[in-house]
Amino acid sequence: MNKPLLFLDDQKYNIAVQLGLVCLGAGIFLLERYRHAELIDLASMYYYIVLALVCIVVWNIVQYMRVKTYYHSLYEAIESDDALEAVYIVQGEVLNEHRLIKQMLMNQQKAYQDRIAELERKREIQHHFTLQWVHQMKTPLSVLDMQLQQADEQLKQSGTWSLSDQAAFYRSMNEEVEKLHGGLEMMLSSARLEKLELDLHIRPVELHRIIRDNINRYKKLLIQYSIYPKLVGEAVVATDQKWFGFIMNQLITNAIKYSKLKQGRKELHITIKQQGDTTTITVQDEGIGIAQTDLRRIFDPFFTGQNGRMVGESTGMGLYLAKEVCQRLGYSLSASSVEQQGATFTLALKHVGIHHMQ
C-alpha cells in the first residue's frame, strides 16, 4: 500500500464524518427551503456543498503533507537491515500519538540492548570461566598422574611401601581429588545458576545439619592444616538444601584455603543466630585475612586479589557464584576482614526472601 492510500485508510472515518457534516448542512438547507421556499435558493446550497468539499480536500491534503515524512520514515525503518536501530530512522512526528509511540519504541529498544549486553556479558564470563576451569582441572590431574608414577617407581625399586609413605600418598591424593570434586561442583552450579528457578526445591531445612555435613566433608583437610571448626546455634529455615549447601561449601572452602597459609593452630567459627524474620550465619576464620583494597571486589567474577596470587587453585569464581545465588534467593552476603587476623562472612537469610526471587 502506497503512502496516500495508507493516509486515506487512516483518515477514512474522519473523512466520513466531514462528508456527513456536509450532508447535514445540505439537509438543513433543503428543510428550510421546504418551509420558506421564497427565502432559500438552491444555488446557495450548491455553493455551500462545493465550498465544503473544497475545504475538506484542502484540509486532508495539508494533513497528508504534514505526515508524509513520517510515513516515509516508517517505510524506511520497516525495510531497514538493522532492526535494532530502525527506531532512530523514524522522524517527522506530527501528532502526540506519534511521539508517544516513538518514545515507547525507543524505550523498548534500549531495554533490548541492555538485555543483549547483559547476556553477552554473562556469556563472556561463562566462556572465560570455562577456559579457566579447564586450566585449573589440569593441575590436580597432573599432580595425581605424577604421584601415581612416583608410587609405581618406588614399588618397582624397593618392592615395599612404608606406612608413613602410604599415609602421605593418601593425604595428597585425597587433597587433589577434593580439588577436582570442588571444581566439577562449581562448574555444574555455574551452568544451573542461569535457570535456578527450575532447580529449586523449597522445604524446611536444618541449617546446622547442612553446615555440619560440609565441615565433615573437609574433616581431613581441617585436621591436616590444624584448623578447628566450631559450630554454634541451630535453625530451621525454608530454603533449598542444595543451593544453601553450595553457598556454605564456598564459604568453608574459602576459609580453609586462606587459613592453611598461616602456621599453627587456627579456629573456624560458624555461628547461627535467629532474630525476627532473619537468620544469620557467620563464618569467621583465623587465616591471613583480606586486604582492605581487595575487600570491595571479592565478589566480582575472576577477582583473586593479593591472596589469590599465593593460592594457585584460586579462580575468583567461588564467592561470585555464592553472591549470585544469594541475590537470586533474596538473601544477602557480606564480608569484613583484618589482615593477618582473619576474615568474616555474614549470610543473612530472610524468611520471606525465598518467595520473592529476583
C-alpha positions as semicolon CSV with decimal commas, in nm:
position;residue;x (nm);y (nm);z (nm)
1;M;0,000;0,000;0,000
2;N;0,141;0,340;-0,104
3;K;0,155;0,635;0,131
4;P;-0,153;0,834;0,002
5;L;-0,374;0,526;0,018
6;L;-0,237;0,447;0,363
7;F;-0,319;0,801;0,475
8;L;-0,673;0,778;0,332
9;D;-0,724;0,445;0,503
10;D;-0,620;0,600;0,835
11;Q;-0,845;0,904;0,781
12;K;-1,149;0,725;0,637
13;Y;-1,362;0,773;0,949
14;N;-1,265;1,140;0,979
15;I;-1,346;1,195;0,610
16;A;-1,678;1,013;0,657
17;V;-1,764;1,245;0,946
18;Q;-1,665;1,550;0,740
19;L;-1,885;1,439;0,448
20;G;-2,165;1,364;0,694
21;L;-2,149;1,721;0,820
22;V;-2,173;1,849;0,461
23;C;-2,479;1,630;0,404
24;L;-2,627;1,755;0,731
25;G;-2,578;2,114;0,619
26;A;-2,737;2,038;0,279
27;G;-3,028;1,871;0,459
28;I;-3,082;2,180;0,671
29;F;-3,083;2,392;0,351
30;L;-3,350;2,167;0,198
31;L;-3,559;2,170;0,514
32;E;-3,552;2,549;0,530
33;R;-3,637;2,571;0,160
34;Y;-3,940;2,348;0,223
35;R;-4,054;2,581;0,499
36;H;-3,956;2,908;0,331
37;A;-3,921;2,842;-0,040
38;E;-3,911;3,209;-0,126
39;L;-3,610;3,272;0,104
40;I;-3,383;2,979;0,019
41;D;-3,214;2,947;-0,321
42;L;-3,075;2,608;-0,429
43;A;-2,771;2,786;-0,571
44;S;-2,670;2,880;-0,218
45;M;-2,691;2,515;-0,113
46;Y;-2,478;2,406;-0,411
47;Y;-2,227;2,680;-0,332
48;Y;-2,209;2,558;0,031
49;I;-2,158;2,195;-0,077
50;V;-1,882;2,281;-0,325
51;L;-1,707;2,511;-0,078
52;A;-1,728;2,249;0,200
53;L;-1,591;1,976;-0,028
54;V;-1,303;2,201;-0,138
55;C;-1,223;2,275;0,225
56;I;-1,228;1,903;0,308
57;V;-0,997;1,820;0,019
58;V;-0,755;2,103;0,101
59;W;-0,755;2,013;0,472
60;N;-0,675;1,648;0,404
61;I;-0,404;1,741;0,152
62;V;-0,244;1,967;0,414
63;Q;-0,270;1,688;0,672
64;Y;-0,113;1,441;0,431
65;M;0,176;1,674;0,357
66;R;0,236;1,708;0,731
67;V;0,255;1,332;0,791
68;K;0,416;1,240;0,457
69;T;0,767;1,249;0,604
70;Y;0,653;1,038;0,899
71;Y;0,505;0,769;0,673
72;H;0,815;0,773;0,452
73;S;1,046;0,724;0,752
74;L;0,825;0,442;0,878
75;Y;0,867;0,256;0,547
76;E;1,243;0,309;0,566
77;A;1,250;0,178;0,922
78;I;1,048;-0,131;0,827
79;E;1,277;-0,207;0,531
80;S;1,597;-0,133;0,728
81;D;1,851;-0,416;0,757
82;D;1,937;-0,312;1,113
83;A;1,613;-0,378;1,300
84;L;1,758;-0,275;1,638
85;E;1,846;0,073;1,511
86;A;1,534;0,118;1,294
87;V;1,356;0,328;1,556
88;Y;1,610;0,609;1,508
89;I;1,512;0,634;1,140
90;V;1,157;0,736;1,229
91;Q;1,113;1,113;1,217
92;G;0,859;1,381;1,125
93;E;0,618;1,306;1,409
94;V;0,321;1,541;1,396
95;L;0,074;1,409;1,650
96;N;0,139;1,345;2,017
97;E;0,040;0,987;1,943
98;H;0,335;0,961;1,702
99;R;0,574;1,099;1,962
100;L;0,448;0,865;2,232
101;I;0,478;0,563;2,004
102;K;0,832;0,658;1,909
103;Q;0,925;0,708;2,275
104;M;0,780;0,369;2,361
105;L;0,979;0,205;2,078
106;M;1,297;0,379;2,191
107;N;1,243;0,259;2,548
108;Q;1,189;-0,095;2,423
109;Q;1,495;-0,074;2,200
110;K;1,708;0,044;2,494
111;A;1,571;-0,234;2,713
112;Y;1,655;-0,492;2,443
113;Q;2,005;-0,354;2,402
114;D;2,061;-0,361;2,779
115;R;1,935;-0,717;2,789
116;I;2,158;-0,820;2,499
117;A;2,458;-0,653;2,664
118;E;2,383;-0,837;2,989
119;L;2,351;-1,170;2,810
120;E;2,673;-1,103;2,622
121;R;2,848;-1,019;2,949
122;K;2,724;-1,342;3,106
123;R;2,832;-1,539;2,801
124;E;3,178;-1,387;2,818
125;I;3,201;-1,464;3,190
126;Q;3,090;-1,823;3,133
127;H;3,332;-1,865;2,841
128;H;3,623;-1,723;3,039
129;F;3,530;-1,931;3,342
130;T;3,517;-2,247;3,131
131;L;3,864;-2,184;2,991
132;Q;4,000;-2,105;3,336
133;W;3,826;-2,410;3,484
134;V;3,980;-2,641;3,222
135;H;4,322;-2,498;3,307
136;Q;4,260;-2,542;3,681
137;M;4,145;-2,901;3,636
138;K;4,469;-2,988;3,458
139;T;4,675;-2,909;3,769
140;P;4,528;-3,170;4,009
141;L;4,515;-3,425;3,726
142;S;4,885;-3,368;3,656
143;V;4,965;-3,398;4,026
144;L;4,767;-3,722;4,053
145;D;4,941;-3,863;3,747
146;M;5,283;-3,767;3,884
147;Q;5,208;-3,920;4,225
148;L;5,091;-4,245;4,070
149;Q;5,408;-4,264;3,858
150;Q;5,626;-4,196;4,164
151;A;5,445;-4,460;4,367
152;D;5,480;-4,712;4,085
153;E;5,853;-4,645;4,053
154;Q;5,904;-4,671;4,429
155;L;5,727;-5,006;4,440
156;K;5,933;-5,135;4,149
157;Q;6,259;-5,028;4,310
158;S;6,203;-5,132;4,671
159;G;5,909;-5,367;4,649
160;T;5,775;-5,225;4,977
161;W;5,594;-4,914;5,084
162;S;5,612;-4,784;5,440
163;L;5,301;-4,684;5,631
164;S;5,417;-4,322;5,653
165;D;5,462;-4,308;5,275
166;Q;5,122;-4,464;5,225
167;A;4,961;-4,209;5,458
168;A;5,133;-3,917;5,284
169;F;5,031;-4,056;4,946
170;Y;4,671;-4,095;5,061
171;R;4,655;-3,742;5,203
172;S;4,799;-3,592;4,886
173;M;4,566;-3,795;4,663
174;N;4,266;-3,701;4,876
175;E;4,351;-3,330;4,856
176;E;4,380;-3,338;4,477
177;V;4,056;-3,538;4,444
178;E;3,879;-3,277;4,660
179;K;4,006;-3,006;4,426
180;L;3,865;-3,195;4,128
181;H;3,537;-3,255;4,307
182;G;3,508;-2,889;4,408
183;G;3,590;-2,771;4,056
184;L;3,330;-3,000;3,900
185;E;3,067;-2,892;4,152
186;M;3,140;-2,527;4,083
187;M;3,111;-2,576;3,706
188;L;2,780;-2,762;3,738
189;S;2,643;-2,497;3,972
190;S;2,752;-2,223;3,732
191;A;2,568;-2,398;3,448
192;R;2,250;-2,441;3,656
193;L;2,255;-2,091;3,800
194;E;2,100;-1,924;3,493
195;K;1,785;-2,135;3,536
196;L;1,797;-2,156;3,914
197;E;1,419;-2,132;3,945
198;L;1,387;-2,466;3,761
199;D;1,625;-2,631;4,007
200;L;1,464;-2,527;4,335
201;H;1,304;-2,747;4,599
202;I;1,187;-2,532;4,887
203;R;1,126;-2,705;5,217
204;P;1,220;-2,663;5,585
205;V;1,593;-2,726;5,615
206;E;1,803;-2,777;5,929
207;L;2,081;-2,531;5,853
208;H;2,312;-2,663;6,124
209;R;2,295;-3,013;5,974
210;I;2,391;-2,888;5,626
211;I;2,680;-2,689;5,774
212;R;2,796;-2,988;5,978
213;D;2,788;-3,209;5,669
214;N;3,010;-2,960;5,485
215;I;3,252;-2,948;5,778
216;N;3,272;-3,329;5,789
217;R;3,334;-3,335;5,415
218;Y;3,660;-3,144;5,469
219;K;3,749;-3,306;5,801
220;K;4,078;-3,448;5,672
221;L;4,191;-3,113;5,533
222;L;4,090;-2,936;5,853
223;I;4,299;-3,181;6,056
224;Q;4,589;-3,162;5,812
225;Y;4,612;-2,782;5,838
226;S;4,533;-2,760;6,213
227;I;4,202;-2,582;6,161
228;Y;3,947;-2,648;6,435
229;P;3,584;-2,576;6,341
230;K;3,327;-2,467;6,600
231;L;2,958;-2,459;6,513
232;V;2,726;-2,270;6,748
233;G;2,350;-2,244;6,715
234;E;2,069;-2,420;6,530
235;A;1,797;-2,305;6,292
236;V;1,530;-2,443;6,060
237;V;1,454;-2,224;5,757
238;A;1,250;-2,283;5,441
239;T;1,510;-2,281;5,165
240;D;1,669;-2,501;4,900
241;Q;1,900;-2,752;5,065
242;K;2,132;-2,793;4,768
243;W;2,184;-2,422;4,696
244;F;2,227;-2,338;5,064
245;G;2,482;-2,617;5,083
246;F;2,659;-2,472;4,779
247;I;2,688;-2,131;4,947
248;M;2,821;-2,279;5,271
249;N;3,062;-2,503;5,080
250;Q;3,214;-2,197;4,910
251;L;3,249;-2,011;5,239
252;I;3,404;-2,307;5,421
253;T;3,647;-2,398;5,143
254;N;3,742;-2,032;5,114
255;A;3,817;-2,025;5,488
256;I;4,030;-2,342;5,461
257;K;4,212;-2,215;5,153
258;Y;4,334;-1,898;5,322
259;S;4,375;-2,040;5,671
260;K;4,615;-2,314;5,566
261;L;4,868;-2,047;5,463
262;K;4,903;-1,947;5,826
263;Q;5,113;-2,160;6,057
264;G;4,995;-2,301;6,390
265;R;4,653;-2,370;6,534
266;K;4,359;-2,187;6,375
267;E;3,989;-2,187;6,459
268;L;3,693;-2,165;6,225
269;H;3,387;-2,023;6,399
270;I;3,045;-2,072;6,241
271;T;2,759;-1,910;6,429
272;I;2,385;-1,933;6,359
273;K;2,156;-1,669;6,504
274;Q;1,785;-1,604;6,459
275;Q;1,639;-1,258;6,509
276;G;1,289;-1,176;6,395
277;D;1,237;-1,284;6,035
278;T;1,612;-1,313;5,965
279;T;1,854;-1,598;6,026
280;T;2,222;-1,500;6,018
281;I;2,512;-1,739;5,959
282;T;2,857;-1,600;6,036
283;V;3,170;-1,778;5,909
284;Q;3,480;-1,641;6,081
285;D;3,829;-1,780;6,016
286;E;4,171;-1,701;6,161
287;G;4,357;-1,705;5,832
288;I;4,562;-1,444;5,652
289;G;4,263;-1,214;5,602
290;I;4,176;-0,996;5,306
291;A;4,348;-0,672;5,208
292;Q;4,123;-0,369;5,255
293;T;4,189;-0,265;4,895
294;D;4,053;-0,603;4,777
295;L;3,758;-0,630;5,013
296;R;3,509;-0,440;4,796
297;R;3,592;-0,651;4,489
298;I;3,599;-1,005;4,628
299;F;3,251;-1,080;4,488
300;D;3,346;-0,972;4,135
301;P;3,394;-1,253;3,881
302;F;3,755;-1,372;3,837
303;F;3,890;-1,135;4,103
304;T;4,151;-1,312;4,317
305;G;4,338;-1,017;4,468
306;Q;4,661;-1,040;4,665
307;N;4,562;-1,368;4,832
308;G;4,481;-1,531;4,502
309;R;4,843;-1,490;4,391
310;M;4,951;-1,702;4,687
311;V;4,699;-1,978;4,619
312;G;4,741;-2,140;4,281
313;E;4,394;-2,302;4,271
314;S;4,210;-1,973;4,324
315;T;3,970;-1,899;4,033
316;G;3,791;-1,591;4,165
317;M;3,453;-1,754;4,089
318;G;3,351;-1,920;4,416
319;L;3,245;-1,607;4,604
320;Y;3,097;-1,457;4,286
321;L;2,870;-1,761;4,235
322;A;2,778;-1,766;4,605
323;K;2,679;-1,398;4,583
324;E;2,475;-1,463;4,268
325;V;2,284;-1,746;4,434
326;C;2,213;-1,525;4,737
327;Q;2,078;-1,247;4,516
328;R;1,852;-1,492;4,328
329;L;1,713;-1,626;4,657
330;G;1,667;-1,283;4,813
331;Y;1,947;-1,330;5,069
332;S;2,248;-1,109;5,142
333;L;2,617;-1,194;5,171
334;S;2,876;-0,953;5,307
335;A;3,238;-0,969;5,422
336;S;3,475;-0,794;5,659
337;S;3,838;-0,864;5,740
338;V;4,152;-0,765;5,926
339;E;4,476;-0,861;5,756
340;Q;4,668;-1,145;5,923
341;Q;4,382;-1,192;6,171
342;G;4,115;-1,349;5,951
343;A;3,800;-1,280;5,753
344;T;3,431;-1,287;5,844
345;F;3,150;-1,364;5,600
346;T;2,790;-1,297;5,702
347;L;2,500;-1,469;5,527
348;A;2,155;-1,327;5,611
349;L;1,850;-1,539;5,520
350;K;1,522;-1,351;5,532
351;H;1,242;-1,598;5,585
352;V;1,025;-1,429;5,319
353;G;1,311;-1,379;5,073
354;I;1,272;-1,715;4,904
355;H;0,919;-1,624;4,794
356;H;1,039;-1,312;4,614
357;M;1,315;-1,438;4,386
358;Q;1,479;-1,172;4,174
